[in-house]
Structure formats: C-alpha cells, structure tokens
Coordinates of C-alpha atoms in Angstrom, one line a residue:
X1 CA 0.0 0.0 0.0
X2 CA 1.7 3.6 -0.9
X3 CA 1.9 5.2 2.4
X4 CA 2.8 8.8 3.4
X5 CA 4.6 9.2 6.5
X6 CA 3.7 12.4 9.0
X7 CA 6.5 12.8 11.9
X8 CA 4.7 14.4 14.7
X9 CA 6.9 17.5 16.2
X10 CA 4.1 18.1 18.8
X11 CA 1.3 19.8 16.5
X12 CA -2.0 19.9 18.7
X13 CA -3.4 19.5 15.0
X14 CA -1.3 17.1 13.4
X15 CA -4.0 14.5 13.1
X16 CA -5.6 16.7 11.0
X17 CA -3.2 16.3 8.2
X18 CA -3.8 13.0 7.9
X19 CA -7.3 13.5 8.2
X20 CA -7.2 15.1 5.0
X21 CA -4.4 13.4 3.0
X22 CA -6.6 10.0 3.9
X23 CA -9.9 12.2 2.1
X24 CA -7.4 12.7 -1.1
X25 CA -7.7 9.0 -1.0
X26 CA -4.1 8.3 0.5
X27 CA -3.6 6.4 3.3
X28 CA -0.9 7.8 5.8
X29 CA 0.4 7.0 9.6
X30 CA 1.5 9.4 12.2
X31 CA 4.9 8.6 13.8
X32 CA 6.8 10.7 16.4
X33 CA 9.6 12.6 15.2
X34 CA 12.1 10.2 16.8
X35 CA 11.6 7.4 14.4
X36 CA 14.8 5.0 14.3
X37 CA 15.6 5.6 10.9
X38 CA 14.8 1.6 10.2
X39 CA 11.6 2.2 11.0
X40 CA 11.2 5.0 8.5
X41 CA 12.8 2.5 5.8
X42 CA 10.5 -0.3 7.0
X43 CA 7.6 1.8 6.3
X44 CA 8.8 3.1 2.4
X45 CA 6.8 5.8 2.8
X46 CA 5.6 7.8 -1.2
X47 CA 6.5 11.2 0.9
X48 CA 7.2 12.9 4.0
X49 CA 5.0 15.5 6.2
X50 CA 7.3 17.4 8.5
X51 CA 4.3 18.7 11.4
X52 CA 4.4 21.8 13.1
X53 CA 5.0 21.8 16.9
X54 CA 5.3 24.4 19.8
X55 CA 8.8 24.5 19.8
X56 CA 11.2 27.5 19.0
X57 CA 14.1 25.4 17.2
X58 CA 17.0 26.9 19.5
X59 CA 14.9 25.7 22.8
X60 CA 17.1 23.2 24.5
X61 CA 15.1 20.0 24.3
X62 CA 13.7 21.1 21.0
X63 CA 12.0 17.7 19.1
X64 CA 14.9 17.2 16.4
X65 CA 15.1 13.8 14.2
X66 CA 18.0 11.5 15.3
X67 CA 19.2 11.0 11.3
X68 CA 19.5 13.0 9.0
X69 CA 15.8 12.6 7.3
X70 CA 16.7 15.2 4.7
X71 CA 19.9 13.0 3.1
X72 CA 18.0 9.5 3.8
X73 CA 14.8 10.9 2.0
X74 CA 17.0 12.7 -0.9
X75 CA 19.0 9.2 -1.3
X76 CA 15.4 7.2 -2.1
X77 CA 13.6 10.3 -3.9
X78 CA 11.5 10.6 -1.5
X79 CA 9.4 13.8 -1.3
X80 CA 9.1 16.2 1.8
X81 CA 7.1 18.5 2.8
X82 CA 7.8 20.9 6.0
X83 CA 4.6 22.6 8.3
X84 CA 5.3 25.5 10.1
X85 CA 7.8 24.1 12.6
X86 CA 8.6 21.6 10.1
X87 CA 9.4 24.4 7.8
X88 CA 11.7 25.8 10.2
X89 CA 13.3 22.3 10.7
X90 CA 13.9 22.4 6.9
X91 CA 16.1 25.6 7.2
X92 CA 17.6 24.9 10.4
X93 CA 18.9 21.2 9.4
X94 CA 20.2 22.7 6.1
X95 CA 22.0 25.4 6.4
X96 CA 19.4 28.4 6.5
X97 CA 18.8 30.8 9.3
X98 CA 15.8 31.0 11.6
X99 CA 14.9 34.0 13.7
X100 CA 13.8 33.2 17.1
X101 CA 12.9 36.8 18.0
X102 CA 10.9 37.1 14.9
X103 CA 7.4 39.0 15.5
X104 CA 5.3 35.9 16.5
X105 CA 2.3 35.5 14.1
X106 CA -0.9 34.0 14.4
X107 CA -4.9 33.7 12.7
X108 CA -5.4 35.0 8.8
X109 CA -2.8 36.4 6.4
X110 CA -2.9 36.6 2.4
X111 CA -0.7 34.9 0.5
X112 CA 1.1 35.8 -2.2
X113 CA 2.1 32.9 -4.6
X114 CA 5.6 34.2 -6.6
X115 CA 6.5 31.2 -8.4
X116 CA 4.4 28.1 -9.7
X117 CA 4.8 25.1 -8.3
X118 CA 3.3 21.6 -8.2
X119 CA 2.3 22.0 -4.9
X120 CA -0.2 25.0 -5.9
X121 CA -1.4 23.7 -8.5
X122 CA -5.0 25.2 -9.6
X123 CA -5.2 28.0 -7.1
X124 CA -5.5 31.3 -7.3
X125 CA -2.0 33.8 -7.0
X126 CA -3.7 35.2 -3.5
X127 CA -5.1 32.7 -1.3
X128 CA -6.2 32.9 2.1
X129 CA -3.8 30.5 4.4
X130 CA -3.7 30.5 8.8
X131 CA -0.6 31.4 11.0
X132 CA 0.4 30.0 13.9
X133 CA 3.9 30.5 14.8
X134 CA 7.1 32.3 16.9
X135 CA 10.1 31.9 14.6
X136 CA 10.2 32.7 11.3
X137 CA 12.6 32.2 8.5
X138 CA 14.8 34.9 7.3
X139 CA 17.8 33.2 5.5
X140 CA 17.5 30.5 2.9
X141 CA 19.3 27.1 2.4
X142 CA 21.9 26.7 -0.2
X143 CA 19.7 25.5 -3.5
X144 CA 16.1 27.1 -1.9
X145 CA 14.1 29.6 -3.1
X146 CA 11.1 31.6 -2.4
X147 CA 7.4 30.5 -3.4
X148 CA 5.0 32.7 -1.8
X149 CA 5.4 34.9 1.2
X150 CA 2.9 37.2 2.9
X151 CA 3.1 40.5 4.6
X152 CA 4.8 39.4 7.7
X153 CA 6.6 36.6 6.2
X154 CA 8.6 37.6 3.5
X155 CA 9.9 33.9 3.6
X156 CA 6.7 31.8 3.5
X157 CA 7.0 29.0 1.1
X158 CA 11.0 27.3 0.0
X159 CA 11.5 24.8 -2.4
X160 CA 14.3 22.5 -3.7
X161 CA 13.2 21.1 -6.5
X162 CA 16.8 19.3 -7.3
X163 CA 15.9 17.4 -3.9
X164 CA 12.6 17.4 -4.2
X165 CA 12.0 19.4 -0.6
X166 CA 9.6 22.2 0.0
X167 CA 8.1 23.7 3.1
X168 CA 5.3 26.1 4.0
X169 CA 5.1 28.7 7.1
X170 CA 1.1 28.3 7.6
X171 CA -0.8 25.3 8.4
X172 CA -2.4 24.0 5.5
X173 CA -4.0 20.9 7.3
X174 CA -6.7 23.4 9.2
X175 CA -10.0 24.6 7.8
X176 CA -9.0 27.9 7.9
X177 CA -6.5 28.2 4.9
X178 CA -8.6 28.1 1.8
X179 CA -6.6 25.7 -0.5
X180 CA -5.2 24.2 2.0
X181 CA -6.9 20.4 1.1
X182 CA -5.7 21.7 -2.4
X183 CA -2.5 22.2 -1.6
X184 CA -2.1 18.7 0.2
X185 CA -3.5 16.8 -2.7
X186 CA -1.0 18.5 -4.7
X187 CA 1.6 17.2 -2.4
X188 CA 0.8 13.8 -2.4
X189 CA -0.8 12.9 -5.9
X190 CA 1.4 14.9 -8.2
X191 CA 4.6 15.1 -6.4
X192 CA 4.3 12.4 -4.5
X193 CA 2.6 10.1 -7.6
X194 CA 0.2 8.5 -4.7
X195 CA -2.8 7.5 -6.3
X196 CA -6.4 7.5 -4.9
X197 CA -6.3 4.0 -3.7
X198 CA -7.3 4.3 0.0
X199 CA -11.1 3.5 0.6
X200 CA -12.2 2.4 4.0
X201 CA -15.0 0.0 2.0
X202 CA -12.1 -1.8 0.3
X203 CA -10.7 -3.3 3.4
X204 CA -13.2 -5.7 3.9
X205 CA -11.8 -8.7 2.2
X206 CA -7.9 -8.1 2.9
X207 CA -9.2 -7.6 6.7
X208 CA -10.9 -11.4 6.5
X209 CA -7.6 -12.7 5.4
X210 CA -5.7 -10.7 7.9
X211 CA -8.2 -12.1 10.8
X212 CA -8.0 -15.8 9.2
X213 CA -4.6 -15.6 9.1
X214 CA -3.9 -14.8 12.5
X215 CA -6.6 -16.7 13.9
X216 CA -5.6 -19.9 12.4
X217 CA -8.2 -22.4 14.2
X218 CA -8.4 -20.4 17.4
X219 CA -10.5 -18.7 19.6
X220 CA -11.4 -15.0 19.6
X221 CA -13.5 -13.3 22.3
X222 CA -14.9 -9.9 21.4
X223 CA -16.1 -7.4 23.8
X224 CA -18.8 -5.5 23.3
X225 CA -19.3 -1.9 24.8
X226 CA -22.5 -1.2 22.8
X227 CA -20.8 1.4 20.6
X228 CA -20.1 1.7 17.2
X229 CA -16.5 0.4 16.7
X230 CA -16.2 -2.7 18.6
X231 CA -20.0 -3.9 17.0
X232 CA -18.7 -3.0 13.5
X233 CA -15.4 -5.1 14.5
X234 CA -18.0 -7.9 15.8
X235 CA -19.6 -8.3 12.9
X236 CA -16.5 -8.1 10.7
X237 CA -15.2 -10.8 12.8
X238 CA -18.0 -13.2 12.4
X239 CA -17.6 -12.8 8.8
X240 CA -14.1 -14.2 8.2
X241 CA -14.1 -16.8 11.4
X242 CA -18.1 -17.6 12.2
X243 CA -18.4 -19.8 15.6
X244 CA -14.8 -19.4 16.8
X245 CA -15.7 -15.9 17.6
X246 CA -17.0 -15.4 21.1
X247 CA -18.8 -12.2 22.1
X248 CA -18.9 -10.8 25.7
X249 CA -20.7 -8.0 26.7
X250 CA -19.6 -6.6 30.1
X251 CA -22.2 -4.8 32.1
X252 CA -19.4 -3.0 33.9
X253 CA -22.3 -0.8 36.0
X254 CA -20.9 1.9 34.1
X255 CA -23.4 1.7 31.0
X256 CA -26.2 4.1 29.9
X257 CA -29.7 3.0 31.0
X258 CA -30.7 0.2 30.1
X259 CA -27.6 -0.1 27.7
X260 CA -27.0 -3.9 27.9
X261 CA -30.4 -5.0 27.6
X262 CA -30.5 -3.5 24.2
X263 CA -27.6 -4.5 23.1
X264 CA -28.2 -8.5 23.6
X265 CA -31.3 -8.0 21.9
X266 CA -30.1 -5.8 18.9
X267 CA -27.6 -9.1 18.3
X268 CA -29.9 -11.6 18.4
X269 CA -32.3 -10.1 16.6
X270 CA -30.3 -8.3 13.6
X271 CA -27.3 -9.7 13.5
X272 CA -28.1 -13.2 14.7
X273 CA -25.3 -13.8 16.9
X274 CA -25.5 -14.7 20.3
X275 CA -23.8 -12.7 23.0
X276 CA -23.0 -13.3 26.7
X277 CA -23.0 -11.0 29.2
X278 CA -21.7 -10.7 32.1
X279 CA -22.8 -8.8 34.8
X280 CA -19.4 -7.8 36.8
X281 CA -20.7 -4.2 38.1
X282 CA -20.1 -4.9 41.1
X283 CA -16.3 -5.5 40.6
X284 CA -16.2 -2.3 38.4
X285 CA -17.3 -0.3 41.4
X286 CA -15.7 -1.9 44.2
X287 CA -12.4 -1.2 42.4
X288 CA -12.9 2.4 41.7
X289 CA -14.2 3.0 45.4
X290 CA -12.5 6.5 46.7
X291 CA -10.7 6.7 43.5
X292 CA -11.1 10.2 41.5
X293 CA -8.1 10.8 39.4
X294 CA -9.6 10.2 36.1
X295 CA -5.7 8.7 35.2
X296 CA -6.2 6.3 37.4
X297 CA -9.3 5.3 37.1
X298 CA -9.8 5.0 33.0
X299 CA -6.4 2.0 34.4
X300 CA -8.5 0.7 36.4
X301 CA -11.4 0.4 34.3
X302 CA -8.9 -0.8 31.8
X303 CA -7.8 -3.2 33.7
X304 CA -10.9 -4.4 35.5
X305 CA -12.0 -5.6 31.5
X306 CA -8.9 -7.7 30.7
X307 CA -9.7 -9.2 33.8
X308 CA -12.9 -10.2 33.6
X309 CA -12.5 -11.0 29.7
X310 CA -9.5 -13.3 31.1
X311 CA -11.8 -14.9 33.5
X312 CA -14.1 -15.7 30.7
X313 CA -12.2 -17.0 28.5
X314 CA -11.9 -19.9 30.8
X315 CA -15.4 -20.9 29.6
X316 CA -13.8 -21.1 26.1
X317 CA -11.3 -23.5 26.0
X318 CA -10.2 -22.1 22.3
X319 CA -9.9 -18.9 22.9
X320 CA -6.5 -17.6 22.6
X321 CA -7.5 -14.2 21.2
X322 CA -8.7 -10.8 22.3
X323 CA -10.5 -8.6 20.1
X324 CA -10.9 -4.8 20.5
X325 CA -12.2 -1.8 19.0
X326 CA -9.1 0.4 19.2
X327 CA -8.8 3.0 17.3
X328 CA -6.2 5.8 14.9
X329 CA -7.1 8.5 17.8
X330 CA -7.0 6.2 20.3
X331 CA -3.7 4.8 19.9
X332 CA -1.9 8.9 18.7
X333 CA -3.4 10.3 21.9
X334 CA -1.8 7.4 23.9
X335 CA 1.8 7.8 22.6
X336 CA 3.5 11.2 23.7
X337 CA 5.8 12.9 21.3
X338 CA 8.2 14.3 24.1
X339 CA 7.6 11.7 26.3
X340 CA 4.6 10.2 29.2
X341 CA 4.5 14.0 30.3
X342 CA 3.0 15.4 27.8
X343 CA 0.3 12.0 26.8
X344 CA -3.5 13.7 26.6
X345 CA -4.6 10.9 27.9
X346 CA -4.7 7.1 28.6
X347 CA -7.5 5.4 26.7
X348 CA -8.6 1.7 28.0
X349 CA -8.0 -0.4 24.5
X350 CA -4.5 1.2 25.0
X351 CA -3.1 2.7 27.8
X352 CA -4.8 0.4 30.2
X353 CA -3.4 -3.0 29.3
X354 CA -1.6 -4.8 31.4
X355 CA 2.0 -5.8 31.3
X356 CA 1.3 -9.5 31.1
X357 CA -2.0 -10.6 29.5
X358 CA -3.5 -14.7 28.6
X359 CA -5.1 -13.6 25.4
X360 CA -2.9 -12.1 22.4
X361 CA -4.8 -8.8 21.0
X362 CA -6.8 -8.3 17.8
X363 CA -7.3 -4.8 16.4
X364 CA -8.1 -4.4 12.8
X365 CA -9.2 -0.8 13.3
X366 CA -6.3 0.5 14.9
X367 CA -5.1 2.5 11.7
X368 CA -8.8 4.1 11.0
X369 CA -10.4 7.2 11.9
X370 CA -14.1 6.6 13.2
X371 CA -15.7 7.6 9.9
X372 CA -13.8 5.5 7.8
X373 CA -15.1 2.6 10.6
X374 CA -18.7 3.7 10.0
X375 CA -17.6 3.2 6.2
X376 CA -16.9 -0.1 6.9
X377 CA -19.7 -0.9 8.8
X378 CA -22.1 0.5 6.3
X379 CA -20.6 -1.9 3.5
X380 CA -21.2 -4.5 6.1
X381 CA -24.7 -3.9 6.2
X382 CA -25.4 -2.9 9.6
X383 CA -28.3 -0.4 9.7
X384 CA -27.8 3.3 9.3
X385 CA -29.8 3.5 12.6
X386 CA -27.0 2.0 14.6
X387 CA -24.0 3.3 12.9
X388 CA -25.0 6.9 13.3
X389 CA -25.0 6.8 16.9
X390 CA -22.5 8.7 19.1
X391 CA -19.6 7.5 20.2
X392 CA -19.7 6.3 24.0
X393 CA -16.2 5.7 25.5
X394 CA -15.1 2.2 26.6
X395 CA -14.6 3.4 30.1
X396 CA -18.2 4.8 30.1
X397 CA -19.9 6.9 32.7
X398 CA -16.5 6.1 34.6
X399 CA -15.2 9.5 33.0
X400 CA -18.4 11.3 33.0
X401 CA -19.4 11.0 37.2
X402 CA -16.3 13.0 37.9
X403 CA -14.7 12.3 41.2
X404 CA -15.5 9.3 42.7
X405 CA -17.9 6.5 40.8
X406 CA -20.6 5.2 43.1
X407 CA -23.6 3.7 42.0
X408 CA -25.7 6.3 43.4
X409 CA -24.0 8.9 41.3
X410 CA -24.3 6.8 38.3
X411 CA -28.1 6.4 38.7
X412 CA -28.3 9.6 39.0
X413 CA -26.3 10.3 35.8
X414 CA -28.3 7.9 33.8
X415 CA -31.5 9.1 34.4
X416 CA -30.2 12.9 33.1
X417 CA -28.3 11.5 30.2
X418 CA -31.1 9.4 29.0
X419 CA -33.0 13.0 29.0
X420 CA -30.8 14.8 27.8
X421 CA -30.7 12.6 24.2
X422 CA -34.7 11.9 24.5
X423 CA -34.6 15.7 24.0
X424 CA -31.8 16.0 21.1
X425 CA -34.2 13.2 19.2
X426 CA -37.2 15.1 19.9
X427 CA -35.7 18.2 18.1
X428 CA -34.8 16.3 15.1
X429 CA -31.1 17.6 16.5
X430 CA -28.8 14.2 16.8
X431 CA -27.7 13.8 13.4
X432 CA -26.2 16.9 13.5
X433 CA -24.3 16.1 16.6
X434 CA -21.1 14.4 16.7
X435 CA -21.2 13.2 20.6
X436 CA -23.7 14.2 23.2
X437 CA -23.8 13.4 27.2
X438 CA -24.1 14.4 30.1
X439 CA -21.4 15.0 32.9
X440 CA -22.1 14.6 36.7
X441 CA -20.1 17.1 38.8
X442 CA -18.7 16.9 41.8
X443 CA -20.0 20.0 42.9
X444 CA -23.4 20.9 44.8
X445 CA -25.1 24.2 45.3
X446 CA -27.7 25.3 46.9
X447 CA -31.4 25.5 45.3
X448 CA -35.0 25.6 46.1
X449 CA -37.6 23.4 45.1
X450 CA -41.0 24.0 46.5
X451 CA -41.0 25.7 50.1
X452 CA -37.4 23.7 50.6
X453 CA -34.0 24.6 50.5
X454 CA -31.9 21.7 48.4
X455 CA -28.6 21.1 48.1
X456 CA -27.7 19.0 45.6
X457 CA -25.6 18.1 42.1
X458 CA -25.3 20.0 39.1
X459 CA -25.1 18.2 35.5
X460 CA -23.0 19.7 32.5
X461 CA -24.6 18.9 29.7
X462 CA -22.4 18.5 26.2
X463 CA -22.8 18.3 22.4
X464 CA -20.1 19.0 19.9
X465 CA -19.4 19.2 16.1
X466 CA -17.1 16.9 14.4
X467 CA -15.5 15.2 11.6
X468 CA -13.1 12.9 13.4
X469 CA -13.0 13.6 17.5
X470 CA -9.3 15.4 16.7
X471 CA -10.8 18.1 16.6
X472 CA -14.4 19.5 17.8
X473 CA -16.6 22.9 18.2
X474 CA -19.6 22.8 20.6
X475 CA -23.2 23.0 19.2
X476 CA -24.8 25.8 18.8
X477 CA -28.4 24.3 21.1
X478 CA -30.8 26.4 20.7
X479 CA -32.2 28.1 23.7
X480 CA -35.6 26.7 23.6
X481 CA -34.3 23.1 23.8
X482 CA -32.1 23.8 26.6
X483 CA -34.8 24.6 28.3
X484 CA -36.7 21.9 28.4
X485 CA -33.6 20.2 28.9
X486 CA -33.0 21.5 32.3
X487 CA -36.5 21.9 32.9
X488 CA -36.6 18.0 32.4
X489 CA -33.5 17.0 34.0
X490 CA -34.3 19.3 37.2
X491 CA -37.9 18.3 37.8
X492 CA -37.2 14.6 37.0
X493 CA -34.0 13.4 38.0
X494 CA -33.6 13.2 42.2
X495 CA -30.4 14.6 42.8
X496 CA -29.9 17.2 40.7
X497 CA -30.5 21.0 40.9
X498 CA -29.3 23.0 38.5
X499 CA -27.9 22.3 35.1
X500 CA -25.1 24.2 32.6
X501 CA -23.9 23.8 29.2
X502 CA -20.4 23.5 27.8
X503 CA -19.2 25.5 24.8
X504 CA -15.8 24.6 25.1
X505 CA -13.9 23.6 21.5
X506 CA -11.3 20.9 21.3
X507 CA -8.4 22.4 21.8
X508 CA -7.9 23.7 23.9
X509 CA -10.5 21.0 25.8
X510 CA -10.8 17.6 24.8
X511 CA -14.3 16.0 24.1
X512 CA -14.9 14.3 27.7
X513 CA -14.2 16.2 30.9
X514 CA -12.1 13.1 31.9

C-alpha cells in the first residue's frame, strides 16, 4: 500500500493532516519525530510531512530527528514536505537561518504565490492561508528559493526542487487556509505520484484474510461496549471466522440506561449472533471505590476488563485471542511525542493493558479514523440506525461521574443522560451532533424546590461538532431546547438541581471532561 509518513513534532493539530491526505484518497500514519531511521525504511513511505509543533528550534530539548531525514529521504527520492515548525526544521537542518525573535504570528494572512509550483497547483495567485507560529525564516538554504510569502513573512513558502524538498510557514491541514486540502493533494498525488487507492469500504476482504490468518483455528473473544466500533469489529469478525468468535458483553455498571439490555437483543435479533454477558458491576465499582483521578481510574477500568474477559475466557477453552475496537485517535493520543509527560490521555484499549496478559490482542481498526469505521460498517450492512449513533467511551460513565464513581452517582447520571438525548431526538437535532452526554459534577449548590431549600448536584450537559473527534466545536443548542432540557432534567432526575452547558472547543478542551 503507498503510504505517506507524517512525523509528529508536537502539532495539537497534526492528526488533522492525515485526516485530510486519507480524504485525497491516500492512506498515511503518524509517527513521532524520533523514528529510528529503520523504522522510517520499513515503512517506504511515497512522501514525508514534517508537522508543526510548539517548539522554537533553538529551545534546548527542541524535538529534532535523530538521522539526517533530509539525506535519507533525498537518497530514495523521496518527497518532503515541512509545516510550520517543520518548515523551520527544513532551514535549520540545512544550512538556513531562523529568527527566534521574529514578530510571533498567528490567525489569517494573504498569501502571495511568486512562483508556480506543483504543490499549488490550480489555485489562485492570493489565497487565504492560517498562522500559527514564533520563529520565522529569514535566510534561505543553499539551493532554496522563495514561493510565496505574505506581509509578515517575507519567507513563506521554499522549495528545492533538485531534492525534491519544499516547506510552508502556515498550516495547510486546518479549515482555515482556503486551498489548503488543495494544496495537500497536490503534495501527495502529483509530487508524490500516490494514487487514490485508499477506501475504508475496500478493506473488507484483505481484513478477513488478515483475521483468518492470524486466527488460524483459534478462539477470539470480542467485547462488546455497545458502541459503534467494537460492533462493526464484531460483525467483521464473524464474517471471516463464524463460531470461533465469542462475544462478551460486560455490564461493567458503568453503562447508559438500560444499555445492555439492548444491546443483547439488537444481536440476536439483527445480526443473529449470540452474545453473553456478564454482569461484573459490582467488581467495576468496588475497584474504583475513593478513587477520583480520572488517570487512574480510566487504568483501572482498563484493567478491570482484561480481567474479567481473562476470566471468561476460561469458559472457552479455544480462545486464545482478544478482540478490540481500538482506534487511529485512540492509539496517537496514547503515545507522547516528548515523552509520558505530555500524553492527553490514557484510553482503556490502549493505555490500560496490562504488562502480562493470557489472550494475544486483535485490532483491525487500529489504523482508522471513526468515519472511515462507519464506512466499513455500512458496506457491512449494519443499519444506518446503529451506525450513526454517538460514540460512547469504553470506560463509560466512569469518566463522566467526575470524582468518585458510586452507584448512586451513576443512577443519577443515567437518568439525566437518558433525557438529555430523548430531547436532542425530539428536536430532530442528533444527526447533527457528533457526541452528546451528560457530565455529573462533583459540585453541589444550593437550590429551592417547593418551600425547601436543596442542596444538591449540578449536571454539565455537552454536544459538539465533528469530523473525526481530533478536533471539535460545541453546538450551537438552541435556547428553547435547553430549556426543556434542564427543565426536564431538574424536575425529574432526584439529585440534581441546576444544570449548565459546555461551549468549550477541542483544543484547547478535549471531548470528555475526563
């Protein structure tokens, strides 16, 4: 498969690029910027994406490749490009000179295209492109020269077209810069020579001889959350290996209401394969008792479902294999660039595994974005209905009762939540939603109900906008249906006495609270 390699310099938005060099129908991976240079031949990637990153290049510590990536890429013809920071990592690494107390630029600019180039290719001379940087470049490379530049970046756009190397000052990746999907495409189909050969749809049949291949004549338990990805992974897998797979739901009391229930009937009745589940809330629970460092506890919850699939597995004396949902987002926002300090987050396919485990791992998803999943799942012919729904994390209301998780607090929780989306339906609003839920705080005021004073829990309601979960806006609800949101949620839910809504965008907060 012709692959285009991003290295990650610590971009809060370099998923973004691959977001949309996998839309021009070319599949790319992220990899830090510390790739062993092995690894980099391994992967014989069509072209290189230099990200951009916080960074000033003169910071001690700055992120700065171990080889030479420049001669190595030159030596196989193999295409760069350079974002931002990677553009400054261009000039740096070859001889240029960047200026660290440059005037630091950020949001809209013009630019001004001087010379034509592959890379912009059917766009206009003056093109609208984003900023987001500190240093800037003010001396060219040996063998560069200028492509565009704007009014504060004389030096905005370098090429080296003997060595096939060019890099831009603005972020092309974000929605911001007009052409910047343009510009991308560019890059990778005509000077690059990827062609349009990655379809989500098309992995079907290698992913059934992938499975069967691995599988052999074993055992593979799947568990089920009840969300989108580990279903469409379910039903993928009883495609290629039938009766050897083995589904397990967990009701890990951490569900929405009434979430398991469904779930073994949907099976049975759609799908017509049988599920068993197991009812190990208790054990969920007791674990997380006093515990409210989200860290800690999406580990715990991690944990807590190797465990019991280990424990099940017993019942399958075949089984040798553990199937998951995991995902592209889930396994770049569990590998730090810099190192464990600066990891988002842990998420429970990845960060929560154990050292040693009985069942060897399964994860034919772990390269996709969630839409290209639903793409899949569609061309398996699992209702529209089903696919569309929002994603619900794998550690479940464990991140959403913030502080500690009690079963009180999660009742209390479900009941609001389960509003909450009656209400989004009821407004013909959920399609237009990404991910919606509700968030139980671990904060009480003071309210009056009746004659009485109350003190009691307030709920953070949440909806965002997305294409991915990289990156996310918050919905514009519309005042009306808030209302009878928290009208709902405070008259009918015991517990809780006032309500607010998050319009926080990711960045700079992520999706959950937790």
């Amino acid at each position: 498969m012709q692959t285009i390699l991003i290295l990650d310099f610590g971009s809060q938005v370099t998923q973004l690029i691959a977001r949309k060099i996998r839309e021009a129908g070319v599949y790319c991976e992220i990899h830090p910027f510390s790739i062993t240079k092995e690894k980099l031949e391994a992967l014989n990637p069509k072209g290189i994406v230099l990200s951009g990153g916080p960074s000033s290049i003169y910071t001690e510590g700055a992120p700065i490749p171990s080889f030479d990536v420049f001669a190595h890429a030159e030596q196989y013809h193999i295409p760069i490009l350079g974002i931002c920071y990677g553009l400054q990592l261009t000039a740096f690494m070859n001889g240029g000179n960047v200026d660290k107390s440059a005037k630091r630029e950020f949001g809209r600019a013009e630019l001004r295209i001087d010379k034509e180039d592959a890379l912009f290719k059917g766009i206009d001379a003056h093109s609208i492109v984003w900023m987001s940087h500190g240093d800037s470049l003010t001396a060219l490379p040996d063998g560069f020269e200028i492509m565009a530049h704007t009014d504060n970046a004389p030096i905005c756009a370098i090429r080296n077209l003997q060595r096939n190397i060019r890099g831009v000052q603005f972020h092309p990746e974000v929605h911001h810069t007009r052409d910047g999907v343009k510009m991308l495409s560019n890059f990778v189909h005509d000077i690059c020579g990827c062609s349009s050969d990655w379809n989500p749809e098309n992995l079907i049949e290698s992913k059934i001889e992938a499975i069967r291949k691995q599988v052999g004549n074993g055992g593979v338990i799947c568990g089920l959350s009840g969300g989108v990805d580990s279903t469409v992974v379910a039903v993928l897998l009883h495609k290629a290996i039938g009766d050897q797979l083995h589904c397990i739901h967990v009701d890990s009391g951490l569900m929405r209401l009434d979430e398991s229930k469904k779930l073994e009937t949907l099976f049975r009745q759609n799908f017509s394969m049988s599920i068993d589940v197991v009812d190990a809330s208790d054990l969920f629970l007791s674990r997380l008792e006093g515990e409210s460092d989200p860290e800690k506890k999406r580990k715990i919850i991690g944990v807590t479902f190797i465990d019991v699939f280990n424990d099940e597995a017993k019942n399958f004396g075949d089984a040798q294999f553990l199937a998951q949902g995991t995902l592209y987002p889930d396994v770049i926002e569990s590998v730090s660039v810099n190192g464990p300090s600066v990891t988002i987050k842990s998420h429970h396919n990845v960060g929560g595994l154990p050292e040693e485990m009985h069942l060897n791992l399964i994860e034919p998803f772990r390269e996709l974005f969630k839409d290209e999943v639903r793409a899949v799942g569609r061309a398996l012919g699992i209702p529209d209905w089903f696919i569309d729904r929002h994603p619900f994390p794998g550690p479940g209301l464990g991140i959403r009762v913030l502080g500690e998780v009690t079963k009180e607090r999660c009742d209390i929780l479900r009941k609001a939540d389960e509003i909450y989306l009656e209400e989004i339906h009821n407004a013909g609003l959920y399609n237009d939603i990404w991910q919606a839920f509700a968030v139980l705080l671990p904060v009480q005021s003071v309210g009056v109900m009746g004659d009485e004073r109350t003190y009691e829990n307030t709920c953070a309601l949440r909806a965002v906008t997305s294409v991915d979960g990289m990156t996310a806006d918050w919905f514009p609800m519309p005042y009306e249906v808030l209302a009878r949101m928290s009208n709902r949620i405070i008259n009918e839910v015991r517990g809780i006495n006032r309500v607010t809504y998050d319009i926080s965008s990711k960045p700079p907060a992520t999706i959950e609270w937790e």
